[in-house]
Structures are given as structure tokens and as C-alpha cells.
Amino acid sequence: MKTVRYSMMSQYFLRWLLFIDLVCSQFQSRIHVGDFGTSFAPADPIELINTISVSSQIRCAQTCNVNPLCRTFDYDTLSKRCRLFEGEIATGQVNRSAAIPPTSRVSSIAYTQQLYLAYNQTCDQCQVNRYLLCINNTCQCPPHTYWNGHMCLNEGYNGSLCQNDEWCRNDKNLTCSSSHLCGECIH
Ligand SMILES: *[C@@H]1O[C@H](CO)[C@@H](O)[C@H](O)[C@H]1NC(C)=O
Ligand SMILES: *[C@@H]1O[C@H](CO)[C@@H](O)[C@H](O)[C@H]1NC(C)=O
Ligand SMILES: *[C@@H]1O[C@H](CO)[C@@H](O)[C@H](O)[C@H]1NC(C)=O
Ligand SMILES: *[C@@H]1O[C@H](CO)[C@@H](O)[C@H](O)[C@H]1NC(C)=O
Ligand SMILES: *[C@@H]1O[C@H](CO)[C@@H](O)[C@H](O)[C@H]1NC(C)=O
């Protein structure tokens, strides 16, 4: 009960602080704060963007928020370790092993279709935006993500379902096979 209250309270503070952040950095996001005793296990180790040491969970959240590639982070209040990941929370696993410190927890940025209304429009529509980047003068998905018709989603790894090559991590030489699974291309 106490844990739940604390988690709701810190969620409130995070939203409040991220609103302040909006004023400063023109970036706004909704962050879901998870349970203590968890860490993030991404679909592939390549998704770890950075491991840094920061004084608080709020700073960890802000560092993630200003990086358009960052979708999930975990923070340990004891060791001060903040890890930033490219993968949206559902693409990996929330590790609840007993070996995870009770001071560590996973948080994730919430992604909805409403955040992508400026997709493929001219860049004046996405100047204030952490979800779409200005590429060739239009608003496009950030690296390592693809457009599924509604949102930018993380590209998949070996064995992920796909409709075309853009759905697969092409920097890992994965392409979409005729059976609609990402896999190593064989030449
Ligand atoms: C979960 O965390 C434990 C303890 O750190 C680690 O040994 C294990 O490999 C992790 N599991 C995954 C799926 O990463
Ligand atoms: C993006 O816009 C261009 C130019 O208007 C259009 O040709 C293309 O089909 C659009 N792409 C998507 C995915 O909507
Ligand atoms: C940007 O436009 C150039 C020239 O039209 C093209 O060669 C390039 O592939 C485009 N880049 C992206 C990321 O779409
Ligand atoms: C990719 O997945 C296939 C099918 O599950 C498996 O046989 C293959 O070894 C995997 N390749 C790599 C590089 O992990
Ligand atoms: C992808 O393929 C290119 C060309 O075959 C090769 O040079 C590169 O090392 C490969 N990258 C990965 C991550 O396997």
C-alpha cells in the first residue's frame, strides 16, 4: 500500500517536473513509473543507449526525455545508476528477479497515436517534438524505428513479425523474409 502511494506520488511529481521541462526544453512526455525491484532487459543489448550516474530519478527521466531515441529507462536510487534504452517497454522484459536491488525500478515513456499527427508533414509541424525528427524537410521517425501507419515503432530483431524491410533492424543486416519474419539476409 505504501509502495503504491509513493509510486503515485512520484508519478505526480515527475509529471509536474516534466511540465517545467516543457517550458525549458520544449519537450513534454507522460512517464509511467514502475515498481521497485525491477530492471529493464531490452530485446537486444544494442538498445542500451547510455549508462550514467545522476542524483535523482527525475534527472534520469529528464535525460531520457530530451533524447528522442530513449523510450525506457531504469534508475537505482542507491547506486544512482541511470540506464537509457531505445526499446519501448513492451519490446523487452521487465526483470523482476530477486537479485534486482529493491531500490531499482523501470520507467517508460508513454507512446500514443496522438503524438504522431505531424508525421510526414513539413518540419514546421514538428519543431517542438521528441517523437518525430525533421529529415529532408519532413517530420519522420527517429533512427531504429519505422512507421506502421499510425506511430513510429522500434524495428524488430531476428524472428520478429514484419511487413517490409523497414520493420527490421537494418543496421544489424536484418530484412523481412517472405514468411514475414525479420532475419539475416542471405546473399
Ligand atoms: C535479470 O536480472 C538478473 C539479476 O541481475 C540477471 O541475472 C538476469 O540475467 C536478468 N534477466 C534477464 C532476462 O536479463
Ligand atoms: C509522405 O509524403 C509524400 C509526399 O507528399 C508521399 O509521397 C508519401 O507517400 C508519404 N508517405 C507516407 C508514409 O505517408
Ligand atoms: C533525403 O533526400 C535525398 C535526396 O532526395 C535522398 O537521397 C535521401 O535518401 C533522403 N534521406 C532520407 C533519410 O529520406
Ligand atoms: C534467428 O532465428 C532463427 C529461427 O528462430 C534461428 O534458427 C537462427 O539461429 C537465429 N539467428 C540468429 C543470428 O540468432
Ligand atoms: C552487415 O553487412 C555488411 C556487408 O555485408 C558487413 O560489412 C557488416 O559488418 C554487417 N553488419 C552486421 C552488424 O552484421
Tab-separated table of C-alpha atoms in Angstrom, residues 82-184:
chain	number	residue	atom	x	y	z
A	82	CYS	CA	20.562	5.539	-14.716
A	83	ARG	CA	20.300	3.419	-17.862
A	84	LEU	CA	18.619	4.664	-21.036
A	85	PHE	CA	17.176	2.284	-23.613
A	86	GLU	CA	15.843	2.621	-27.160
A	87	GLY	CA	13.228	-0.100	-26.806
A	88	GLU	CA	9.676	0.698	-25.823
A	89	ILE	CA	8.896	-1.168	-22.588
A	90	ALA	CA	6.729	-3.823	-24.295
A	91	THR	CA	9.553	-4.765	-26.703
A	92	GLY	CA	11.712	-6.022	-23.825
A	93	GLN	CA	11.185	-7.574	-20.421
A	94	VAL	CA	10.732	-6.054	-17.005
A	95	ASN	CA	13.150	-8.139	-14.974
A	96	ARG	CA	11.693	-8.951	-11.543
A	97	SER	CA	14.475	-11.307	-10.452
A	98	ALA	CA	15.069	-11.477	-6.701
A	99	ALA	CA	18.633	-10.355	-7.464
A	100	ILE	CA	17.474	-6.885	-8.599
A	101	PRO	CA	18.063	-4.283	-5.854
A	102	PRO	CA	14.802	-3.133	-4.169
A	103	THR	CA	15.931	0.447	-4.953
A	104	SER	CA	15.857	-0.053	-8.730
A	105	ARG	CA	12.852	0.433	-10.974
A	106	VAL	CA	11.868	0.691	-14.608
A	107	SER	CA	10.048	3.707	-16.039
A	108	SER	CA	8.742	4.141	-19.542
A	109	ILE	CA	7.610	6.940	-21.799
A	110	ALA	CA	4.020	6.517	-22.991
A	111	TYR	CA	3.505	6.414	-26.774
A	112	THR	CA	0.131	7.127	-28.382
A	113	GLN	CA	-1.044	7.808	-31.932
A	114	GLN	CA	-1.903	11.407	-30.983
A	115	LEU	CA	1.828	12.127	-30.653
A	116	TYR	CA	2.348	11.368	-34.342
A	117	LEU	CA	-0.197	13.606	-36.076
A	118	ALA	CA	2.606	15.613	-37.731
A	119	TYR	CA	4.116	12.566	-39.420
A	120	ASN	CA	5.293	13.284	-42.986
A	121	GLN	CA	4.247	16.937	-42.730
A	122	THR	CA	6.634	19.834	-43.227
A	123	CYS	CA	9.150	20.413	-40.424
A	124	ASP	CA	7.421	23.496	-39.036
A	125	GLN	CA	4.881	20.966	-37.654
A	126	CYS	CA	7.470	19.065	-35.585
A	127	GLN	CA	9.847	21.709	-34.261
A	128	VAL	CA	8.531	21.121	-30.734
A	129	ASN	CA	8.622	17.358	-30.790
A	130	ARG	CA	10.597	14.474	-29.307
A	131	TYR	CA	8.636	11.877	-31.278
A	132	LEU	CA	9.289	12.962	-34.861
A	133	LEU	CA	12.511	14.348	-36.325
A	134	CYS	CA	12.977	16.722	-39.217
A	135	ILE	CA	14.541	14.674	-42.006
A	136	ASN	CA	14.699	16.033	-45.561
A	137	ASN	CA	12.326	18.813	-44.517
A	138	THR	CA	9.539	16.499	-43.380
A	139	CYS	CA	8.660	15.016	-39.971
A	140	GLN	CA	9.944	11.439	-39.911
A	141	CYS	CA	10.513	8.582	-37.469
A	142	PRO	CA	13.733	8.653	-35.407
A	143	PRO	CA	16.503	6.150	-36.252
A	144	HIS	CA	15.856	2.449	-35.491
A	145	THR	CA	12.096	2.947	-35.662
A	146	TYR	CA	9.622	2.528	-38.538
A	147	TRP	CA	6.236	3.953	-39.480
A	148	ASN	CA	3.423	1.390	-39.130
A	149	GLY	CA	0.767	3.765	-40.497
A	150	HIS	CA	-0.050	5.258	-37.084
A	151	MET	CA	3.121	5.505	-34.987
A	152	CYS	CA	6.878	5.041	-35.016
A	153	LEU	CA	7.692	1.627	-33.511
A	154	ASN	CA	11.016	0.002	-32.674
A	155	GLU	CA	12.441	-2.059	-35.517
A	156	GLY	CA	12.423	-5.802	-34.836
A	157	TYR	CA	15.159	-8.407	-34.378
A	158	ASN	CA	15.601	-11.954	-35.555
A	159	GLY	CA	12.193	-13.680	-35.600
A	160	SER	CA	10.039	-10.518	-35.237
A	161	LEU	CA	6.945	-10.224	-37.430
A	162	CYS	CA	7.307	-7.764	-40.336
A	163	GLN	CA	5.599	-6.439	-43.450
A	164	ASN	CA	8.666	-4.995	-45.144
A	165	ASP	CA	12.394	-4.419	-44.586
A	166	GLU	CA	11.819	-1.142	-42.749
A	167	TRP	CA	10.285	-3.087	-39.862
A	168	CYS	CA	13.613	-4.891	-39.208
A	169	ARG	CA	16.858	-3.572	-37.669
A	170	ASN	CA	18.727	-2.939	-40.902
A	171	ASP	CA	21.862	-1.812	-39.048
A	172	LYS	CA	22.039	-5.461	-37.902
A	173	ASN	CA	21.566	-6.592	-41.508
A	174	LEU	CA	18.079	-7.935	-40.802
A	175	THR	CA	15.486	-7.945	-43.586
A	176	CYS	CA	11.880	-9.106	-43.881
A	177	SER	CA	11.608	-12.616	-45.302
A	178	SER	CA	8.770	-13.949	-47.461
A	179	SER	CA	7.383	-15.604	-44.306
A	180	HIS	CA	7.112	-12.111	-42.741
A	181	LEU	CA	9.829	-12.604	-40.146
A	182	CYS	CA	12.929	-10.474	-39.664
A	183	GLY	CA	16.087	-12.467	-40.282
A	184	GLU	CA	19.641	-12.306	-41.584
